[in-house]
Coordinates of C-alpha atoms in Angstrom, one line a residue:
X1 CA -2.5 78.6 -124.3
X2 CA -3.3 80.9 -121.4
X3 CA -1.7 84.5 -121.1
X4 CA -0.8 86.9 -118.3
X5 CA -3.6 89.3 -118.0
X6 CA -1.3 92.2 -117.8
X7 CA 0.3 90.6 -121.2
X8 CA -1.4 93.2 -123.8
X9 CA 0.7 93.9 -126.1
X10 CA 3.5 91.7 -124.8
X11 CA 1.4 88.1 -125.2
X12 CA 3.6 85.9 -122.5
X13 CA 2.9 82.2 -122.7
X14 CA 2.2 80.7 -119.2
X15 CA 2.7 77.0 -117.9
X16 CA 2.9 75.2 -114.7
X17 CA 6.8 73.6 -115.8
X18 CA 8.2 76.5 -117.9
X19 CA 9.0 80.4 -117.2
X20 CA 6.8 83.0 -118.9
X21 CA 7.8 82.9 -122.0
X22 CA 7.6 86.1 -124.9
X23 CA 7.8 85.1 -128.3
X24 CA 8.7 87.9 -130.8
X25 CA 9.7 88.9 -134.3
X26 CA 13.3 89.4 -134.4
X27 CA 13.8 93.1 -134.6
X28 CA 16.5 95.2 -136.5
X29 CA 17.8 96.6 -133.4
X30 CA 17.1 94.4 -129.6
X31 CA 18.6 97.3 -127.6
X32 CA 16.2 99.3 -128.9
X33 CA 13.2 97.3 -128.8
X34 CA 14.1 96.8 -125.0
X35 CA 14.3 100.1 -124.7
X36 CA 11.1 100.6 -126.4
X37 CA 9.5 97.8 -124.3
X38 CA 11.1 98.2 -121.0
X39 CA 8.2 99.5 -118.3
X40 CA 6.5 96.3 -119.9
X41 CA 9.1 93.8 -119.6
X42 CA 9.9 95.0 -116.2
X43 CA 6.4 94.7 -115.4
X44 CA 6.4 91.0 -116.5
X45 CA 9.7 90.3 -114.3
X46 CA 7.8 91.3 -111.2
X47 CA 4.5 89.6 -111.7
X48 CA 6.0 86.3 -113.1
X49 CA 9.4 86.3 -111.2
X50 CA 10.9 85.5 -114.6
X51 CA 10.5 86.2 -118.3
X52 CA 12.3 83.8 -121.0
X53 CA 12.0 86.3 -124.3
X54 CA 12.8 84.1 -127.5
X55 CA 13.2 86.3 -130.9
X56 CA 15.4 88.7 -130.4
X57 CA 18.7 87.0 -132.0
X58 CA 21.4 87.7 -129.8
X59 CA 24.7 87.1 -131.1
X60 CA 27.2 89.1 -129.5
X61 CA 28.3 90.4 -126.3
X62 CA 27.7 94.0 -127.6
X63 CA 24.2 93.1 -128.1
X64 CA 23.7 91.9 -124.7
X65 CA 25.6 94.9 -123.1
X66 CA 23.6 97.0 -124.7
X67 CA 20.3 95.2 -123.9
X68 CA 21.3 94.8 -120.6
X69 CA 22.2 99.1 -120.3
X70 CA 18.3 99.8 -122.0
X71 CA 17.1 97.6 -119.4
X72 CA 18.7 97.9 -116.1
X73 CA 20.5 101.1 -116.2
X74 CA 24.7 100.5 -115.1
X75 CA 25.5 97.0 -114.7
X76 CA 27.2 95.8 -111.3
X77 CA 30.6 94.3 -111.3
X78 CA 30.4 90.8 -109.5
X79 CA 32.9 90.9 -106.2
X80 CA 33.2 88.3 -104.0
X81 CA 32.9 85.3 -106.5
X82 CA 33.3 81.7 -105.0
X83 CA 34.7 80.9 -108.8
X84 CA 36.7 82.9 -111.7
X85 CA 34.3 84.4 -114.5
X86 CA 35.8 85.5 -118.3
X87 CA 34.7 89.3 -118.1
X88 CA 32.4 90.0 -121.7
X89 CA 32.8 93.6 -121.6
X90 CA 31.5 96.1 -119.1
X91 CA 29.2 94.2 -116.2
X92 CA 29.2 91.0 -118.4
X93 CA 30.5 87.9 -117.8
X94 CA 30.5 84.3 -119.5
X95 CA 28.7 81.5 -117.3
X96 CA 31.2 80.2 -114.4
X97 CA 32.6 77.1 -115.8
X98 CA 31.5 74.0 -113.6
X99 CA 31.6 70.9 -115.0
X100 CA 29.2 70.4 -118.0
X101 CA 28.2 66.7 -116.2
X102 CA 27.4 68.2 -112.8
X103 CA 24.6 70.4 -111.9
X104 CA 24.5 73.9 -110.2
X105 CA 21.8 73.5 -108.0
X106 CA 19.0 76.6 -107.5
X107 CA 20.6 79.8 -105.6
X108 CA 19.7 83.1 -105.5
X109 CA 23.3 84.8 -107.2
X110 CA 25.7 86.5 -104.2
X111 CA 23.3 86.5 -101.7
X112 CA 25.8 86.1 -99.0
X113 CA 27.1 89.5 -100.1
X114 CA 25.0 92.8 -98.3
X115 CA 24.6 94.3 -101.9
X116 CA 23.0 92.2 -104.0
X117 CA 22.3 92.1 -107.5
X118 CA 18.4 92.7 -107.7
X119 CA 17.8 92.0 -111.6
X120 CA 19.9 89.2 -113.4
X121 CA 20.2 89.0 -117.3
X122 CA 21.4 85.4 -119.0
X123 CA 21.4 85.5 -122.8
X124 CA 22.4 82.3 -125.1
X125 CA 24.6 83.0 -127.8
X126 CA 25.2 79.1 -128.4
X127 CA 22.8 76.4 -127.0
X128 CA 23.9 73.1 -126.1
X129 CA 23.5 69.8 -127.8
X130 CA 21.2 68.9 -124.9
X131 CA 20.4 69.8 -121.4
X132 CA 21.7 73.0 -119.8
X133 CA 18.9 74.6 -119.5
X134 CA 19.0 78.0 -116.7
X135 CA 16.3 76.5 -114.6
X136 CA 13.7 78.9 -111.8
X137 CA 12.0 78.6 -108.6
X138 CA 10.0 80.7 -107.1
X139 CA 11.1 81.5 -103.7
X140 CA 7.5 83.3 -101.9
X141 CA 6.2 79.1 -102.8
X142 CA 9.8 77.2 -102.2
X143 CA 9.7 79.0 -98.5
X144 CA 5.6 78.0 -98.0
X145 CA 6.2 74.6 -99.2
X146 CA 9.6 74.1 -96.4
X147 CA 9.2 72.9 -92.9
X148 CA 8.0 75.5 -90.5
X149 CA 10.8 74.6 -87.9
X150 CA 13.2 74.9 -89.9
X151 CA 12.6 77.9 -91.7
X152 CA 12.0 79.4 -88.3
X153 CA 15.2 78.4 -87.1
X154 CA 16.8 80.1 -90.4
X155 CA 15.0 82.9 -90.0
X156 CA 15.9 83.4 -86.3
X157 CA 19.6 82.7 -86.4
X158 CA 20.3 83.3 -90.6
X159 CA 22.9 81.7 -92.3
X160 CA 26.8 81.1 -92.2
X161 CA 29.0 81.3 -94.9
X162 CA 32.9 80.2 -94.6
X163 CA 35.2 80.2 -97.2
X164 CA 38.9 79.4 -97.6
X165 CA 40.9 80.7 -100.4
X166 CA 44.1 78.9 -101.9
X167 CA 45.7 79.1 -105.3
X168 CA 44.5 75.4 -106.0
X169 CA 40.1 76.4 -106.5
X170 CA 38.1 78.6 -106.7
X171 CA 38.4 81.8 -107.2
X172 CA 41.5 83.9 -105.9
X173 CA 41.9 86.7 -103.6
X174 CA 42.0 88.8 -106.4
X175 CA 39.5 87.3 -108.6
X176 CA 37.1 87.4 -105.5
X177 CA 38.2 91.0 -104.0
X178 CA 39.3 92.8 -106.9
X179 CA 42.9 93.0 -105.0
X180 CA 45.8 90.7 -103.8
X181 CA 47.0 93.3 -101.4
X182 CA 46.0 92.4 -97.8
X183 CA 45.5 95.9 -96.3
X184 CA 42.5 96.3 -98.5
X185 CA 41.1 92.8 -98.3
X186 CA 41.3 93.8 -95.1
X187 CA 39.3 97.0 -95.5
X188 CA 36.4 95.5 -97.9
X189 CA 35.9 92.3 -95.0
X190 CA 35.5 95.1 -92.3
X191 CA 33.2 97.3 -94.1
X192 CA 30.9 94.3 -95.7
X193 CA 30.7 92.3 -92.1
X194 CA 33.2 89.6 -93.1
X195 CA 35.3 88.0 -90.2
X196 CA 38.6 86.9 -91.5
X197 CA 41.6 85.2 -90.7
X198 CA 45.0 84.8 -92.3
X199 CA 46.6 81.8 -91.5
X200 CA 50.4 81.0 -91.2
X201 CA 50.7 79.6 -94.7
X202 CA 49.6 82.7 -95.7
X203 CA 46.0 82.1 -97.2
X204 CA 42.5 83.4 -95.9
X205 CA 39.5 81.9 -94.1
X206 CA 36.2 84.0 -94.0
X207 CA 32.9 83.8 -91.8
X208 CA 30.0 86.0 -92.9
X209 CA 26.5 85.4 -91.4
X210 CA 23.4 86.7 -93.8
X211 CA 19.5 86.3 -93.5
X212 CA 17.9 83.4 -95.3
X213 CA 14.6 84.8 -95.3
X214 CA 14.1 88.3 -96.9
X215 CA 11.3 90.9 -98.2
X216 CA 11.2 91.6 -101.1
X217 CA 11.8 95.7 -101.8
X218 CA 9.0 96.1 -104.4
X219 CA 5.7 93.2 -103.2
X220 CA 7.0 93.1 -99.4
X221 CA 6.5 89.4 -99.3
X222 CA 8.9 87.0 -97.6
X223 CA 10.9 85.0 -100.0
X224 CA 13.8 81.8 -99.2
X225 CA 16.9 83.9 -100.5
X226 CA 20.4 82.4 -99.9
X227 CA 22.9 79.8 -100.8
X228 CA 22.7 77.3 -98.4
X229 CA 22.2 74.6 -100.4
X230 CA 24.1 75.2 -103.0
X231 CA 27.2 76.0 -101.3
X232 CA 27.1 73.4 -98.4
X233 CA 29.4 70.4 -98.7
X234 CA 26.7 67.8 -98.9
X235 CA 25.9 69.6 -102.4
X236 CA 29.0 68.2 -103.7
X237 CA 29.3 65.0 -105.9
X238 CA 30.8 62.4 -103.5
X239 CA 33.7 62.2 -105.2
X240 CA 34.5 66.0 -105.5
X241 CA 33.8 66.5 -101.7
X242 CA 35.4 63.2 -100.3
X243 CA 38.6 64.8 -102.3
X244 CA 38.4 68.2 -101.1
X245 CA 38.0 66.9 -97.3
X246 CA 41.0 64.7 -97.6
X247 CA 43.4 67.3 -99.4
X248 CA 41.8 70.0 -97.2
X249 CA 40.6 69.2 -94.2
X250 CA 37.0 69.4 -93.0
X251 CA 37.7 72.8 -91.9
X252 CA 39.4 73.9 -95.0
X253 CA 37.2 73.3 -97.9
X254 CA 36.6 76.3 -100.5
X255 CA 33.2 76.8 -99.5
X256 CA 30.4 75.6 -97.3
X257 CA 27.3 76.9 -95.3
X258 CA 26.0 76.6 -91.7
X259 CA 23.6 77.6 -89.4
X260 CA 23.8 80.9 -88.2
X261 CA 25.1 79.8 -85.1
X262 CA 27.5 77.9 -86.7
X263 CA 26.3 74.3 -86.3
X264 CA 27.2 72.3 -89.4
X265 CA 24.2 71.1 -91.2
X266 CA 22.9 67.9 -92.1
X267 CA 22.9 66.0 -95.3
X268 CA 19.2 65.3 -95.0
X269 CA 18.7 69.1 -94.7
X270 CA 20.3 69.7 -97.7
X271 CA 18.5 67.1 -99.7
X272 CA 15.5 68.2 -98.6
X273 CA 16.0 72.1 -99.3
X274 CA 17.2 70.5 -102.9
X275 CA 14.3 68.6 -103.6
X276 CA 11.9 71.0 -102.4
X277 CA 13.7 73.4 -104.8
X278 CA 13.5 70.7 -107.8
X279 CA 9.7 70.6 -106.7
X280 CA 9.1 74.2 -108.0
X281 CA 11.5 74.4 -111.0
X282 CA 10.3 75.3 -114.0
X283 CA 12.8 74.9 -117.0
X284 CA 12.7 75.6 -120.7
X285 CA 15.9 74.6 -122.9
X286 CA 17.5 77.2 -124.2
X287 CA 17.5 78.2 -128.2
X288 CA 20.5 80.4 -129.4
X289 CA 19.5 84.1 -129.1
X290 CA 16.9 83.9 -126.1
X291 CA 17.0 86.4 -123.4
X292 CA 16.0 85.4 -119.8
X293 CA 15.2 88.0 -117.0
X294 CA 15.2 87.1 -113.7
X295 CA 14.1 88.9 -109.9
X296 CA 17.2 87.7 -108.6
X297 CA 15.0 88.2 -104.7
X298 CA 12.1 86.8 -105.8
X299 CA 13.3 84.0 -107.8
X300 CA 16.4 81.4 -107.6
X301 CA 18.0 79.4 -110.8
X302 CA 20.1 76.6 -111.7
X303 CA 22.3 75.4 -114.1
X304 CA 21.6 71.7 -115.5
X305 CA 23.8 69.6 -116.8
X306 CA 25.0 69.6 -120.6
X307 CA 26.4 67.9 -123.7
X308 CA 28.0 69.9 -126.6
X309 CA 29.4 73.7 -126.5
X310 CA 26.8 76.0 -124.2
X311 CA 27.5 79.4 -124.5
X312 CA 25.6 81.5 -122.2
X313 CA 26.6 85.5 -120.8
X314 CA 25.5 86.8 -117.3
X315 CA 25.1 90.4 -116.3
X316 CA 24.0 91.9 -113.0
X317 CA 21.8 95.1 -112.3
X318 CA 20.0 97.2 -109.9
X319 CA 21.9 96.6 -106.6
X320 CA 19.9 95.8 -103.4
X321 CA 21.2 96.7 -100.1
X322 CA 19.9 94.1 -97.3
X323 CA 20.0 94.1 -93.7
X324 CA 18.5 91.7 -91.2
X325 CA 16.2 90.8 -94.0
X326 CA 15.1 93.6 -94.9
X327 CA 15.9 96.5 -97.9
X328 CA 17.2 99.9 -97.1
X329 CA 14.7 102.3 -98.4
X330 CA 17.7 104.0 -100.5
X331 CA 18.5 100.7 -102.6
X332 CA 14.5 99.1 -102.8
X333 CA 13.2 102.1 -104.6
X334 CA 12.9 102.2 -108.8

């Protein structure tokens, strides 16, 4: 089986479907065999995009925390979530819980937000029966392999994100903003470019326009980074979005994405970004204890669907501050 040439002494499996993928003898201590390992597992995350480690027995949130500190440094603490996430400790969180029988399509994790997380961590502490696997893309070859004109036109204008919050879905003002108290919301939408509204029944509506095509801070080449797919209407099973247009009004739905300009977009858009996506996934199912890094810029990833208990924990590291598409030198340096 072929190996990264940068691999010695981590030997990383390569293949077309799957991530890189490290095998290694389960050690005493993982935090400190990250620790030990970490220029060369950072190394792997930026030449592969993503790096599935299997080995390293992860059982418990501690574990992971503590993986995730030798790693990555401070964890972020997720803000402006589109759904509520069970905290596991400091910078930690379980998976969001969608519906095991509906996929989350590929996305590149809050990059409508202007500080984004640049590293992401996903460690399985139970593995599902079947399916469920945290799927990749690679962004620099999703972009190539899109329409010119259309990427040009994303490029150009970016993309618009509106959200309405309600006590019904999704995630809460509080959940999202870290507060219920207006004044501040009002503060954080001012200071992270977020036009807002508070309408007469007293809930909020939210506009915030982001690029879709960024550089990435360490190789400088142009990646598809965004959630236009994933959070656009057309996404949606049927069902679920034929319900949330009738109880909510096409105007009024929890989330959804348009062009910069904000002209809706089509539902043959979306399939295609979707199945150019599914085009350059690579997945490998997940065993109890594995460890997946992922360049959050440089590479998107999914959620399929499952049968049977699937327990999997999320952190978030390195912050990124983006602007117009590119990095502020501050926040692209490490």
């Amino acid at each position: 089986m072929p190996s990264s040439s940068l691999a010695a002494p981590l030997d990383v499996e390569l293949r077309p479907d799957r991530p890189a993928l490290l095998r290694v003898a389960s050690p005493d201590d993982p935090a400190s065999w990250a620790a030990e390992h970490r220029e060369a597992l950072r190394a792997r995350v930026t030449e592969h995009g993503a790096l599935l480690v299997r080995g390293l027995g992860l059982a418990d949130p501690e574990q992971v925390g503590a993986v995730l500190t030798r790693l990555a440094g401070e964890p972020m603490t997720e803000t402006e979530a589109f759904a509520p996430r069970e905290s596991a400790g400091p910078g930690l969180y379980f998976s969001t819980p969608w519906p095991a029988n509906q996929p989350m399509c590929m996305h590149h994790e809050l990059s409508y937000r202007l500080r984004v997380p640049g590293l992401m961590l996903f460690a399985c502490l139970t593995a599902p029966e079947t399916g469920g696997a945290t799927a990749v893309a690679d962004a620099e070859e999703v972009l190539k392999a899109l329409p010119a004109g259309l990427t040009r036109r994303f490029e150009q204008e970016g993309w618009l994100l509106t959200r309405s919050y309600n006590d019904e879905i999704g995630a809460s003002l509080e959940e999202s903003f870290g507060t219920a108290d207006r004044a501040a919301i009002e503060d954080y939408c001012r200071a992270h470019a977020i036009d807002h509204a508070w309408l007469a029944d007293g809930s909020l509506r939210t506009r915030q326009r982001r690029a879709a095509v960024v550089r990435h801070p360490v190789t400088g080449r142009r990646c598809w980074f965004n959630q236009i797919a994933f959070l656009n209407e057309w996404t949606l099973a049927p069902e679920v979005r034929e319900y949330l247009v009738d109880e909510y009004g096409p105007d009024g739905l929890p989330f959804n994405t348009c062009y910069g300009d904000g002209t809706p977009i089509g539902a043959d858009v979306v399939e295609h970004l979707n199945a150019t996506y599914e085009e350059h996934t690579r997945r490998e199912p997940w065993q109890a204890g594995d460890l997946l890094l992922v360049d959050n810029i440089r590479t998107a990833h999914s959620r399929e669907p499952f049968t049977g208990d699937r327990r999997v924990l999320v952190g978030m590291a390195e912050p990124r501050q983006v602007a117009d598409g590119s990095f502020t030198p501050e926040a692209s340096g490490r």
